[in-house]
Amino acid sequence: MKVFAFHGLFLLFFSIFCNGLSKDASRPAVVNIGAFFTFDSTIGRVAKIAIQEAVNDVNSNSTILHDTRLNILMQNTNCSGFIGMVQALQFMEMDVVAVIGPQSSAAAHITSFIASELQVPLLSFSATDPTLTPLGFPFFIRTTHSDVYQMTAIAEIIEYYAWKQVIAIFVDDDNGRNGVLALDGALTERRCRISYKVGIRPGSIVSWSEIMDILVKVSLLESRVIVLHVNPDSGFTIFRVAEYLQMMGNGYVWISTDWLSSILDSSAHLPDELMDIMQGVVVLRQHTPDSTRKGAFFSRWRNLTGVSFGLNSYGLFAYDSVWLVAHAIDAYLNQGGVISFSNISSLLYLKDNSLHLEAMHIFDGGQILLNNILHNDLVGLTGPLKFDSDRSLFHPAYDVINVIGTGYRQIGYWSNYSGLSTVPPEKLYASPPNRSSANQHLYSPFWPGGTTSVPRGWAFPNSGRELKIGVPIRVSFQEFVSPVQGSNSMFKGFCIDVFTAAADLLPYAVPYVFVGYGDGHKNPNYTDLVNMVTSGNFDAAIGDIAIVTSRTRMVDFTQPYAVSGLVVVAPFKKLNSGAWAFLRPFTPPTWGVIVALFIIIGVVVWLLEHRINDDFRGCPTQQIITILWFSFSTLTFSHRENTLSTLGRMVLLIWLFVVLILTSSYTASLTSILTVQQLSSPIQGIDTLRVGNERIGYQVGSFAEQYLSKELNISLSRLFALDSPEEYAAALLNGYVDAVVDELSYVELFLASHCDFRIVGQEFTRSGWGFAFPRGSPLAIDMSTAILKLSEDGELQRIHDKWLTGSTCSVDTTEIESSQLHLKSFLGLFLICGIACVCALCIYFVRLCHKFHRITRAQPTQEDQGSSHSRCDLHTLVSLFDERKDLSKSSKRRRQGEGSLSDDDEDEVGRKLERKRGDPLNRA
């Protein structure tokens, strides 16, 4: 047995040893990976050294790849997409398993097709074009952040400072166009927009004259917020030309994408003249969290390069890309993968071609290696290298820096997790995301010109043109707005004074000229006036323009400077007291319910008191009189019948409380009717007009016509246009219209001199008057702020009093409304009273039925006498209900004030009734 055991152990160890040898034998000695980018570019110089150091670190680390050595093959693309494509083809002839690069997005679009065909993962540390998606480029992996996030960060900065329009200058290539497209989408989500965008010809050299032509056009535009998404060569030329055109001073905002931060980080020293020009520029830089490894690598970098150039974030991403590939290859080999390549069958027929395309091979393990890269769990110099479902790195973040002096100052961070903050993003990941506006923070930057005040972000174009402001030429209610006699461009009135006072509060001069709108014979249509702003005929429109939904879809309105909604005006007549005035406090339904309740309460109390109270007994006629007398006498609390039962007293207590409320309300209402002048109108408000056939007048040009016809579905045949207050009065008095619907501000002015009319009902729309500006106009925001300032200072009220006071109507101004008390005012009281009655009756009849059941159960059984037995039960129940207790005893107790009849007394009555039923004479 020992021999067999020894042989078994020997065979086991031998097989393990052989498997280990075979496994090690399958691991290649060298694995080739490629890298191609522009060596002499800002990113390429740093990336070249970073990639070489990463390969050395991988090969010197015994915990990864073991005896397999990583070999890097690097080629220079010289900023050419065509050369990048050729080099990608050359790499595929060298049997590389992965390629790091390319640097540019244009080259990435081309080479990604080749990588997909040959199943070789392509890892780019600098191609940020948002359109490089996994769906179209399955073997492309972005090891840096997409421009989608960078443009979202810029959009949130613009929203943070409340700017609405920006100008985008970009290089007209794939990366530039698609980046600006992403910016446009991010701004649109935040109700901002790119007002002007212009592309620059791709290339390393852009002439001064080309940039001059672009910036001259930009300087004539309204927006002063400029986003630069360019390359270093064209970017510095733009700054120099902008300085020449005095566009780097106060009022301008320059926001640069991360091309500038890469230069600031990697350049040892930029010329002082260039740094002076860029003062105040806000720049984004890809955020990489601080760590011990990162600090050690920076120290090592200084030893490698000295002071020639520094390390930027793209260099860190390039370094991590090598480690990402190395870990994926190591996992592939540990899974038993073999580095092998296959021929491309579709290229075999080209073997005689001079291009030797048949030399390219498909990497057999490309898909597995790609999955290993995407599902790794590695922490690099740039933080965790994890990918989401879109193959984007987790938690994209950017540093927000501000160029100051000879360097820059960090003013905050942006992350896709929490937005803008002054705290590093990695400290916020442990807390729930909070993207509220109150949680967005940045330190105050220095802006171009050296100011710390946030620039307005826009200015009037330098064309010298005055703003054309449309003003309605009214023929009625001229207190609001009217032309000055003998002038075509001068107007006066409440609205004009408000506008000029608000314009004077603006921190800048606004050149404008008033232009009249209308024929002077009738009031113009205000919706058409607003359309003139939308079409560009007017730069703004002021006047008594109501802010309604249909108009807000066309223009931007300022803060309302006057509140005004639609109301109904109708003639009225004075009501005299009359002989039947005492019935007017309650409506007929209320009177009917009150009378019914009096009778019901009398019946309920009679039912509860009949068996035990002599006051509620007697002949039928006497009992009916008692019911009616008792219930109606409670109105004056003069009822003489006492209640003995607990249930009866409970019902009576609640009913007396109801009577107290009813009498108090009746007294108050009748006093008002007899002492205050009452006004009456057959029209009670807009509800009356909606369901009736009355003719309705409205002011010409008002939105009332559209509202009545489209919102309330009132037939146009019932609507009549009226021009002036005089027409209002004549039409109402002559019966041409039954009511007028107009805005409250006009109606108040009309009623100040026409005392025969009143407002009926309530205001049924809520709107206001504002000044109209084109959509997205920043002047609307500043004018709103000025209007609020006028309101807070009391100036708005003083302007109102100047134009809209001085009533000459001295008649009683009591509004027409119903003074009657409606049934709904007492529904709660009536409901409580009804519930009390029902509950009392239920308790009473349950107790009565219980006593009846006890009596019938004690009665001797009578067989074969079914009908006689039923009649006897009915007779017993009626007798039980009508039976009374000992009246002398109950009267004595009543005189002694001992309270209501107890249950024992009622049981005694039941026992007497039972003995009576047991008497043979009674049964007979």
Coordinates of N, CA and C in Angstrom, one line a residue, residues 323-325 327-328 370-380 384-387 393:
W323 N 0.5 50.9 -18.7 CA 0.3 49.9 -17.7 C -1.1 49.2 -17.9
L324 N -2.0 49.9 -18.5 CA -3.3 49.3 -18.7 C -3.2 48.2 -19.7
V325 N -2.4 48.4 -20.8 CA -2.1 47.3 -21.8 C -1.3 46.2 -21.1
H327 N -1.2 45.1 -18.0 CA -2.1 44.3 -17.1 C -3.1 43.5 -17.9
A328 N -3.6 44.0 -19.0 CA -4.5 43.2 -19.9 C -3.8 42.1 -20.5
L370 N -9.2 43.0 -25.6 CA -10.0 44.2 -25.4 C -10.9 44.2 -24.2
N371 N -11.5 43.0 -23.9 CA -12.3 42.8 -22.7 C -11.5 43.0 -21.5
N372 N -10.3 42.4 -21.5 CA -9.4 42.6 -20.3 C -9.1 44.0 -20.0
I373 N -8.9 44.8 -21.1 CA -8.6 46.2 -20.9 C -9.8 47.0 -20.3
L374 N -11.0 46.6 -20.8 CA -12.2 47.3 -20.3 C -12.7 46.9 -19.0
H375 N -12.3 45.7 -18.5 CA -12.8 45.2 -17.2 C -11.7 45.1 -16.2
N376 N -10.7 45.9 -16.3 CA -9.6 45.9 -15.4 C -10.0 46.6 -14.1
D377 N -9.1 46.5 -13.1 CA -9.3 47.2 -11.8 C -8.0 47.7 -11.3
L378 N -7.5 48.7 -12.1 CA -6.2 49.3 -11.9 C -6.3 50.7 -11.4
V379 N -5.4 51.1 -10.5 CA -5.3 52.5 -10.1 C -3.9 53.0 -10.6
G380 N -4.0 54.0 -11.4 CA -2.8 54.6 -12.0 C -2.4 55.9 -11.5
P384 N -8.3 55.9 -10.5 CA -8.8 54.6 -11.0 C -9.0 54.6 -12.5
L385 N -8.6 53.5 -13.1 CA -8.7 53.4 -14.6 C -9.9 52.4 -14.8
K386 N -11.1 52.9 -14.6 CA -12.3 52.0 -14.8 C -13.1 52.7 -15.9
F387 N -13.8 51.9 -16.7 CA -14.6 52.3 -17.8 C -16.1 52.0 -17.5
L393 N -13.9 57.0 -18.9 CA -13.4 56.8 -17.6 C -14.3 57.3 -16.5

